[in-house]
Amino acid sequence: MTELFSKSARDALLGPLLDSGWEIDSDGDVLEKTFTFGDFTEAFAFMTRAALWAEKWDHHPDWSNSYKTVNVRLTTHDMGGLTSLDAKLARKMDQLLT
Amino acid sequence: MTELFSKSARDALLGPLLDSGWEIDSDGDVLEKTFTFGDFTEAFAFMTRAALWAEKWDHHPDWSNSYKTVNVRLTTHDMGGLTSLDAKLARKMDQLLT
């Protein structure tokens, strides 16, 4: 079962994400990052790849796109906060850029 | 050249869009609509089709997606308001649903 992060798990899993540009909102329940690409085709290609993983894992981002930027907000709505699913999808999104 | 709407063109082109659920923001420079689908796959399929038209016409939406909803905001940034490009893309998005 997916559970809200314990303090130790949170530090271990979220630390590397914070180092790569993700931020946690002031309430501590949303992981957020803005990705910037070369143009719209690159931004939407990223969204398309991320969408396939989101659907595969049944864990979907709240995200917005304006031309070459994509803002992503991750949270586990069912649990009311951050879980390992959010960390997993965040890591995948970063990996798609490498 | 794409120009800001005259009053008469605005009424003629935007009227049918307002009838189909589009709204104009209080400043009069953004067309907005929220589309609701059956699930994420339907919502993202709509975005993918709309993205191809947006790129083809070099006119891109500001939009956000949360699971099965897609919020679309259209404006012509270069002109600082609404133009026929916004009406054209709005009509296309509606057509994609029929």
PDB file of C-alpha atoms in Angstrom:
ATOM      1  CA  MET A   1       0.000   0.000   0.000  1.00  0.00           C
ATOM      2  CA  THR A   2       1.179   3.498  -0.725  1.00  0.00           C
ATOM      3  CA  GLU A   3       1.737   5.463   2.469  1.00  0.00           C
ATOM      4  CA  LEU A   4       2.618   9.013   3.277  1.00  0.00           C
ATOM      5  CA  PHE A   5       6.342   9.461   3.757  1.00  0.00           C
ATOM      6  CA  SER A   6       7.900   8.962   7.160  1.00  0.00           C
ATOM      7  CA  LYS A   7      10.404  11.646   8.036  1.00  0.00           C
ATOM      8  CA  SER A   8      13.403   9.399   7.245  1.00  0.00           C
ATOM      9  CA  ALA A   9      11.958   8.072   3.982  1.00  0.00           C
ATOM     10  CA  ARG A  10      11.054  11.593   2.998  1.00  0.00           C
ATOM     11  CA  ASP A  11      14.589  12.869   3.464  1.00  0.00           C
ATOM     12  CA  ALA A  12      16.093   9.883   1.645  1.00  0.00           C
ATOM     13  CA  LEU A  13      13.746   9.935  -1.335  1.00  0.00           C
ATOM     14  CA  LEU A  14      13.152  13.635  -1.724  1.00  0.00           C
ATOM     15  CA  GLY A  15      16.690  14.852  -1.107  1.00  0.00           C
ATOM     16  CA  PRO A  16      18.010  13.926  -4.555  1.00  0.00           C
ATOM     17  CA  LEU A  17      14.906  15.440  -6.166  1.00  0.00           C
ATOM     18  CA  LEU A  18      15.385  18.734  -4.367  1.00  0.00           C
ATOM     19  CA  ASP A  19      18.972  18.696  -5.624  1.00  0.00           C
ATOM     20  CA  SER A  20      17.704  18.355  -9.193  1.00  0.00           C
ATOM     21  CA  GLY A  21      15.388  21.341  -9.004  1.00  0.00           C
ATOM     22  CA  TRP A  22      12.160  20.004  -7.516  1.00  0.00           C
ATOM     23  CA  GLU A  23      10.613  22.097  -4.745  1.00  0.00           C
ATOM     24  CA  ILE A  24       8.196  21.195  -1.994  1.00  0.00           C
ATOM     25  CA  ASP A  25       5.364  23.649  -1.438  1.00  0.00           C
ATOM     26  CA  SER A  26       4.921  25.380   1.904  1.00  0.00           C
ATOM     27  CA  ASP A  27       2.315  22.857   3.073  1.00  0.00           C
ATOM     28  CA  GLY A  28       4.738  20.024   2.347  1.00  0.00           C
ATOM     29  CA  ASP A  29       2.275  18.073   0.234  1.00  0.00           C
ATOM     30  CA  VAL A  30       3.218  18.976  -3.350  1.00  0.00           C
ATOM     31  CA  LEU A  31       6.405  18.418  -5.356  1.00  0.00           C
ATOM     32  CA  GLU A  32       6.775  21.058  -8.054  1.00  0.00           C
ATOM     33  CA  LYS A  33       9.167  21.743 -10.906  1.00  0.00           C
ATOM     34  CA  THR A  34       9.123  23.862 -14.044  1.00  0.00           C
ATOM     35  CA  PHE A  35      10.814  22.337 -17.070  1.00  0.00           C
ATOM     36  CA  THR A  36      11.948  24.577 -19.929  1.00  0.00           C
ATOM     37  CA  PHE A  37      12.553  23.227 -23.426  1.00  0.00           C
ATOM     38  CA  GLY A  38      13.692  24.567 -26.769  1.00  0.00           C
ATOM     39  CA  ASP A  39      10.219  24.918 -28.227  1.00  0.00           C
ATOM     40  CA  PHE A  40       6.653  23.608 -28.043  1.00  0.00           C
ATOM     41  CA  THR A  41       7.384  20.354 -29.854  1.00  0.00           C
ATOM     42  CA  GLU A  42      10.029  19.446 -27.274  1.00  0.00           C
ATOM     43  CA  ALA A  43       7.808  20.451 -24.375  1.00  0.00           C
ATOM     44  CA  PHE A  44       4.874  18.420 -25.658  1.00  0.00           C
ATOM     45  CA  ALA A  45       7.053  15.431 -26.511  1.00  0.00           C
ATOM     46  CA  PHE A  46       8.166  15.415 -22.870  1.00  0.00           C
ATOM     47  CA  MET A  47       4.551  15.587 -21.717  1.00  0.00           C
ATOM     48  CA  THR A  48       3.605  12.715 -24.013  1.00  0.00           C
ATOM     49  CA  ARG A  49       6.340  10.457 -22.676  1.00  0.00           C
ATOM     50  CA  ALA A  50       5.545  11.401 -19.089  1.00  0.00           C
ATOM     51  CA  ALA A  51       1.824  10.811 -19.735  1.00  0.00           C
ATOM     52  CA  LEU A  52       2.494   7.217 -20.746  1.00  0.00           C
ATOM     53  CA  TRP A  53       4.337   6.546 -17.493  1.00  0.00           C
ATOM     54  CA  ALA A  54       1.698   8.347 -15.465  1.00  0.00           C
ATOM     55  CA  GLU A  55      -1.030   6.198 -16.982  1.00  0.00           C
ATOM     56  CA  LYS A  56       1.022   3.025 -16.643  1.00  0.00           C
ATOM     57  CA  TRP A  57       1.507   3.715 -12.936  1.00  0.00           C
ATOM     58  CA  ASP A  58      -2.001   5.142 -12.494  1.00  0.00           C
ATOM     59  CA  HIS A  59      -0.521   8.235 -10.914  1.00  0.00           C
ATOM     60  CA  HIS A  60      -1.142  11.456 -12.775  1.00  0.00           C
ATOM     61  CA  PRO A  61       0.435  14.891 -12.528  1.00  0.00           C
ATOM     62  CA  ASP A  62      -1.293  18.227 -12.255  1.00  0.00           C
ATOM     63  CA  TRP A  63       0.550  20.121 -14.935  1.00  0.00           C
ATOM     64  CA  SER A  64       0.396  23.098 -17.216  1.00  0.00           C
ATOM     65  CA  ASN A  65       2.084  24.018 -20.453  1.00  0.00           C
ATOM     66  CA  SER A  66       2.739  27.365 -22.041  1.00  0.00           C
ATOM     67  CA  TYR A  67       4.724  27.088 -25.271  1.00  0.00           C
ATOM     68  CA  LYS A  68       8.127  25.742 -24.218  1.00  0.00           C
ATOM     69  CA  THR A  69       7.568  25.479 -20.469  1.00  0.00           C
ATOM     70  CA  VAL A  70       5.898  22.692 -18.501  1.00  0.00           C
ATOM     71  CA  ASN A  71       5.038  23.190 -14.840  1.00  0.00           C
ATOM     72  CA  VAL A  72       4.500  19.937 -12.950  1.00  0.00           C
ATOM     73  CA  ARG A  73       2.846  19.517  -9.551  1.00  0.00           C
ATOM     74  CA  LEU A  74       2.840  16.066  -7.979  1.00  0.00           C
ATOM     75  CA  THR A  75       0.851  14.906  -4.987  1.00  0.00           C
ATOM     76  CA  THR A  76      -1.024  11.778  -3.977  1.00  0.00           C
ATOM     77  CA  HIS A  77      -4.588  13.078  -3.750  1.00  0.00           C
ATOM     78  CA  ASP A  78      -5.920   9.900  -2.134  1.00  0.00           C
ATOM     79  CA  MET A  79      -3.451  10.241   0.724  1.00  0.00           C
ATOM     80  CA  GLY A  80      -3.493  14.004   1.030  1.00  0.00           C
ATOM     81  CA  GLY A  81       0.233  14.398   0.655  1.00  0.00           C
ATOM     82  CA  LEU A  82       3.469  13.085  -0.817  1.00  0.00           C
ATOM     83  CA  THR A  83       4.161   9.380  -1.229  1.00  0.00           C
ATOM     84  CA  SER A  84       6.724   7.228  -2.989  1.00  0.00           C
ATOM     85  CA  LEU A  85       4.563   7.429  -6.128  1.00  0.00           C
ATOM     86  CA  ASP A  86       5.317  11.134  -6.378  1.00  0.00           C
ATOM     87  CA  ALA A  87       9.041  10.572  -5.952  1.00  0.00           C
ATOM     88  CA  LYS A  88       8.914   7.783  -8.566  1.00  0.00           C
ATOM     89  CA  LEU A  89       7.163   9.925 -11.168  1.00  0.00           C
ATOM     90  CA  ALA A  90       9.420  12.905 -10.430  1.00  0.00           C
ATOM     91  CA  ARG A  91      12.518  10.744 -10.947  1.00  0.00           C
ATOM     92  CA  LYS A  92      11.071   9.390 -14.205  1.00  0.00           C
ATOM     93  CA  MET A  93      10.427  12.894 -15.506  1.00  0.00           C
ATOM     94  CA  ASP A  94      14.020  13.854 -14.758  1.00  0.00           C
ATOM     95  CA  GLN A  95      15.254  10.671 -16.452  1.00  0.00           C
ATOM     96  CA  LEU A  96      13.301  11.513 -19.605  1.00  0.00           C
ATOM     97  CA  LEU A  97      15.540  14.538 -20.025  1.00  0.00           C
ATOM     98  CA  THR A  98      18.820  12.677 -19.848  1.00  0.00           C
TER      99      THR A  98
ATOM    100  CA  MET B   1      -1.465  39.766 -40.880  1.00  0.00           C
ATOM    101  CA  THR B   2      -3.292  38.770 -37.759  1.00  0.00           C
ATOM    102  CA  GLU B   3      -5.047  41.729 -36.150  1.00  0.00           C
ATOM    103  CA  LEU B   4      -6.934  42.266 -32.953  1.00  0.00           C
ATOM    104  CA  PHE B   5     -10.664  41.814 -33.432  1.00  0.00           C
ATOM    105  CA  SER B   6     -12.807  44.725 -34.452  1.00  0.00           C
ATOM    106  CA  LYS B   7     -16.047  44.951 -32.490  1.00  0.00           C
ATOM    107  CA  SER B   8     -18.128  43.473 -35.332  1.00  0.00           C
ATOM    108  CA  ALA B   9     -15.667  40.672 -36.105  1.00  0.00           C
ATOM    109  CA  ARG B  10     -15.432  39.922 -32.442  1.00  0.00           C
ATOM    110  CA  ASP B  11     -19.186  39.495 -32.060  1.00  0.00           C
ATOM    111  CA  ALA B  12     -19.442  37.390 -35.216  1.00  0.00           C
ATOM    112  CA  LEU B  13     -16.547  35.069 -34.472  1.00  0.00           C
ATOM    113  CA  LEU B  14     -16.788  34.799 -30.723  1.00  0.00           C
ATOM    114  CA  GLY B  15     -20.555  34.524 -30.404  1.00  0.00           C
ATOM    115  CA  PRO B  16     -20.751  30.870 -31.447  1.00  0.00           C
ATOM    116  CA  LEU B  17     -17.813  30.043 -29.166  1.00  0.00           C
ATOM    117  CA  LEU B  18     -19.488  31.638 -26.182  1.00  0.00           C
ATOM    118  CA  ASP B  19     -22.561  29.552 -27.004  1.00  0.00           C
ATOM    119  CA  SER B  20     -20.435  26.387 -26.855  1.00  0.00           C
ATOM    120  CA  GLY B  21     -19.007  27.108 -23.419  1.00  0.00           C
ATOM    121  CA  TRP B  22     -16.011  29.353 -24.028  1.00  0.00           C
ATOM    122  CA  GLU B  23     -15.721  32.380 -21.771  1.00  0.00           C
ATOM    123  CA  ILE B  24     -13.873  35.657 -22.183  1.00  0.00           C
ATOM    124  CA  ASP B  25     -11.937  36.854 -19.168  1.00  0.00           C
ATOM    125  CA  SER B  26     -12.730  40.179 -17.554  1.00  0.00           C
ATOM    126  CA  ASP B  27      -9.950  41.973 -19.435  1.00  0.00           C
ATOM    127  CA  GLY B  28     -11.361  40.722 -22.709  1.00  0.00           C
ATOM    128  CA  ASP B  29      -8.083  39.286 -23.934  1.00  0.00           C
ATOM    129  CA  VAL B  30      -8.338  35.563 -23.105  1.00  0.00           C
ATOM    130  CA  LEU B  31     -10.739  32.849 -24.311  1.00  0.00           C
ATOM    131  CA  GLU B  32     -11.071  30.107 -21.708  1.00  0.00           C
ATOM    132  CA  LYS B  33     -12.821  26.764 -21.487  1.00  0.00           C
ATOM    133  CA  THR B  34     -12.536  23.695 -19.272  1.00  0.00           C
ATOM    134  CA  PHE B  35     -13.051  20.358 -21.011  1.00  0.00           C
ATOM    135  CA  THR B  36     -13.966  17.299 -18.972  1.00  0.00           C
ATOM    136  CA  PHE B  37     -13.393  13.771 -20.262  1.00  0.00           C
ATOM    137  CA  GLY B  38     -13.983  10.227 -19.077  1.00  0.00           C
ATOM    138  CA  ASP B  39     -10.461   9.653 -17.838  1.00  0.00           C
ATOM    139  CA  PHE B  40      -6.830  10.705 -18.277  1.00  0.00           C
ATOM    140  CA  THR B  41      -6.322   8.807 -21.526  1.00  0.00           C
ATOM    141  CA  GLU B  42      -9.189  10.685 -23.151  1.00  0.00           C
ATOM    142  CA  ALA B  43      -8.030  14.022 -21.778  1.00  0.00           C
ATOM    143  CA  PHE B  44      -4.472  13.518 -23.001  1.00  0.00           C
ATOM    144  CA  ALA B  45      -5.611  12.201 -26.377  1.00  0.00           C
ATOM    145  CA  PHE B  46      -7.516  15.464 -26.823  1.00  0.00           C
ATOM    146  CA  MET B  47      -4.425  17.456 -25.858  1.00  0.00           C
ATOM    147  CA  THR B  48      -2.304  15.491 -28.308  1.00  0.00           C
ATOM    148  CA  ARG B  49      -4.641  16.154 -31.203  1.00  0.00           C
ATOM    149  CA  ALA B  50      -4.974  19.822 -30.272  1.00  0.00           C
ATOM    150  CA  ALA B  51      -1.177  20.092 -29.917  1.00  0.00           C
ATOM    151  CA  LEU B  52      -0.698  19.003 -33.530  1.00  0.00           C
ATOM    152  CA  TRP B  53      -3.048  21.711 -34.778  1.00  0.00           C
ATOM    153  CA  ALA B  54      -1.482  24.303 -32.485  1.00  0.00           C
ATOM    154  CA  GLU B  55       1.966  23.520 -33.863  1.00  0.00           C
ATOM    155  CA  LYS B  56       0.707  23.390 -37.445  1.00  0.00           C
ATOM    156  CA  TRP B  57      -0.787  26.871 -37.051  1.00  0.00           C
ATOM    157  CA  ASP B  58       2.072  28.122 -34.861  1.00  0.00           C
ATOM    158  CA  HIS B  59      -0.448  29.266 -32.284  1.00  0.00           C
ATOM    159  CA  HIS B  60      -0.201  27.565 -28.917  1.00  0.00           C
ATOM    160  CA  PRO B  61      -2.566  27.369 -25.975  1.00  0.00           C
ATOM    161  CA  ASP B  62      -1.807  28.009 -22.348  1.00  0.00           C
ATOM    162  CA  TRP B  63      -3.359  24.938 -20.821  1.00  0.00           C
ATOM    163  CA  SER B  64      -3.384  22.729 -17.785  1.00  0.00           C
ATOM    164  CA  ASN B  65      -4.436  19.157 -17.145  1.00  0.00           C
ATOM    165  CA  SER B  66      -5.490  17.426 -13.965  1.00  0.00           C
ATOM    166  CA  TYR B  67      -6.524  13.816 -14.572  1.00  0.00           C
ATOM    167  CA  LYS B  68      -9.653  14.039 -16.741  1.00  0.00           C
ATOM    168  CA  THR B  69      -9.952  17.820 -17.024  1.00  0.00           C
ATOM    169  CA  VAL B  70      -8.173  20.156 -19.429  1.00  0.00           C
ATOM    170  CA  ASN B  71      -8.344  23.907 -18.907  1.00  0.00           C
ATOM    171  CA  VAL B  72      -7.508  25.929 -22.020  1.00  0.00           C
ATOM    172  CA  ARG B  73      -6.647  29.625 -22.201  1.00  0.00           C
ATOM    173  CA  LEU B  74      -6.182  31.194 -25.613  1.00  0.00           C
ATOM    174  CA  THR B  75      -4.752  34.587 -26.421  1.00  0.00           C
ATOM    175  CA  THR B  76      -2.457  36.068 -29.043  1.00  0.00           C
ATOM    176  CA  HIS B  77       0.515  37.125 -26.948  1.00  0.00           C
ATOM    177  CA  ASP B  78       2.163  39.069 -29.789  1.00  0.00           C
ATOM    178  CA  MET B  79      -0.925  41.232 -30.188  1.00  0.00           C
ATOM    179  CA  GLY B  80      -1.871  41.501 -26.542  1.00  0.00           C
ATOM    180  CA  GLY B  81      -5.388  40.229 -27.032  1.00  0.00           C
ATOM    181  CA  LEU B  82      -7.756  38.028 -29.006  1.00  0.00           C
ATOM    182  CA  THR B  83      -7.413  37.509 -32.739  1.00  0.00           C
ATOM    183  CA  SER B  84      -8.889  35.209 -35.352  1.00  0.00           C
ATOM    184  CA  LEU B  85      -6.166  32.675 -34.495  1.00  0.00           C
ATOM    185  CA  ASP B  86      -7.703  32.213 -31.057  1.00  0.00           C
ATOM    186  CA  ALA B  87     -11.172  31.727 -32.516  1.00  0.00           C
ATOM    187  CA  LYS B  88      -9.772  29.259 -35.068  1.00  0.00           C
ATOM    188  CA  LEU B  89      -8.018  27.136 -32.448  1.00  0.00           C
ATOM    189  CA  ALA B  90     -11.031  27.275 -30.133  1.00  0.00           C
ATOM    190  CA  ARG B  91     -13.295  26.040 -32.939  1.00  0.00           C
ATOM    191  CA  LYS B  92     -10.842  23.251 -33.758  1.00  0.00           C
ATOM    192  CA  MET B  93     -10.779  22.094 -30.143  1.00  0.00           C
ATOM    193  CA  ASP B  94     -14.564  21.944 -30.100  1.00  0.00           C
ATOM    194  CA  GLN B  95     -14.555  20.023 -33.387  1.00  0.00           C
ATOM    195  CA  LEU B  96     -12.162  17.443 -31.978  1.00  0.00           C
ATOM    196  CA  LEU B  97     -14.900  16.448 -29.554  1.00  0.00           C
ATOM    197  CA  THR B  98     -17.593  15.857 -32.149  1.00  0.00           C
TER     198      THR B  98
END
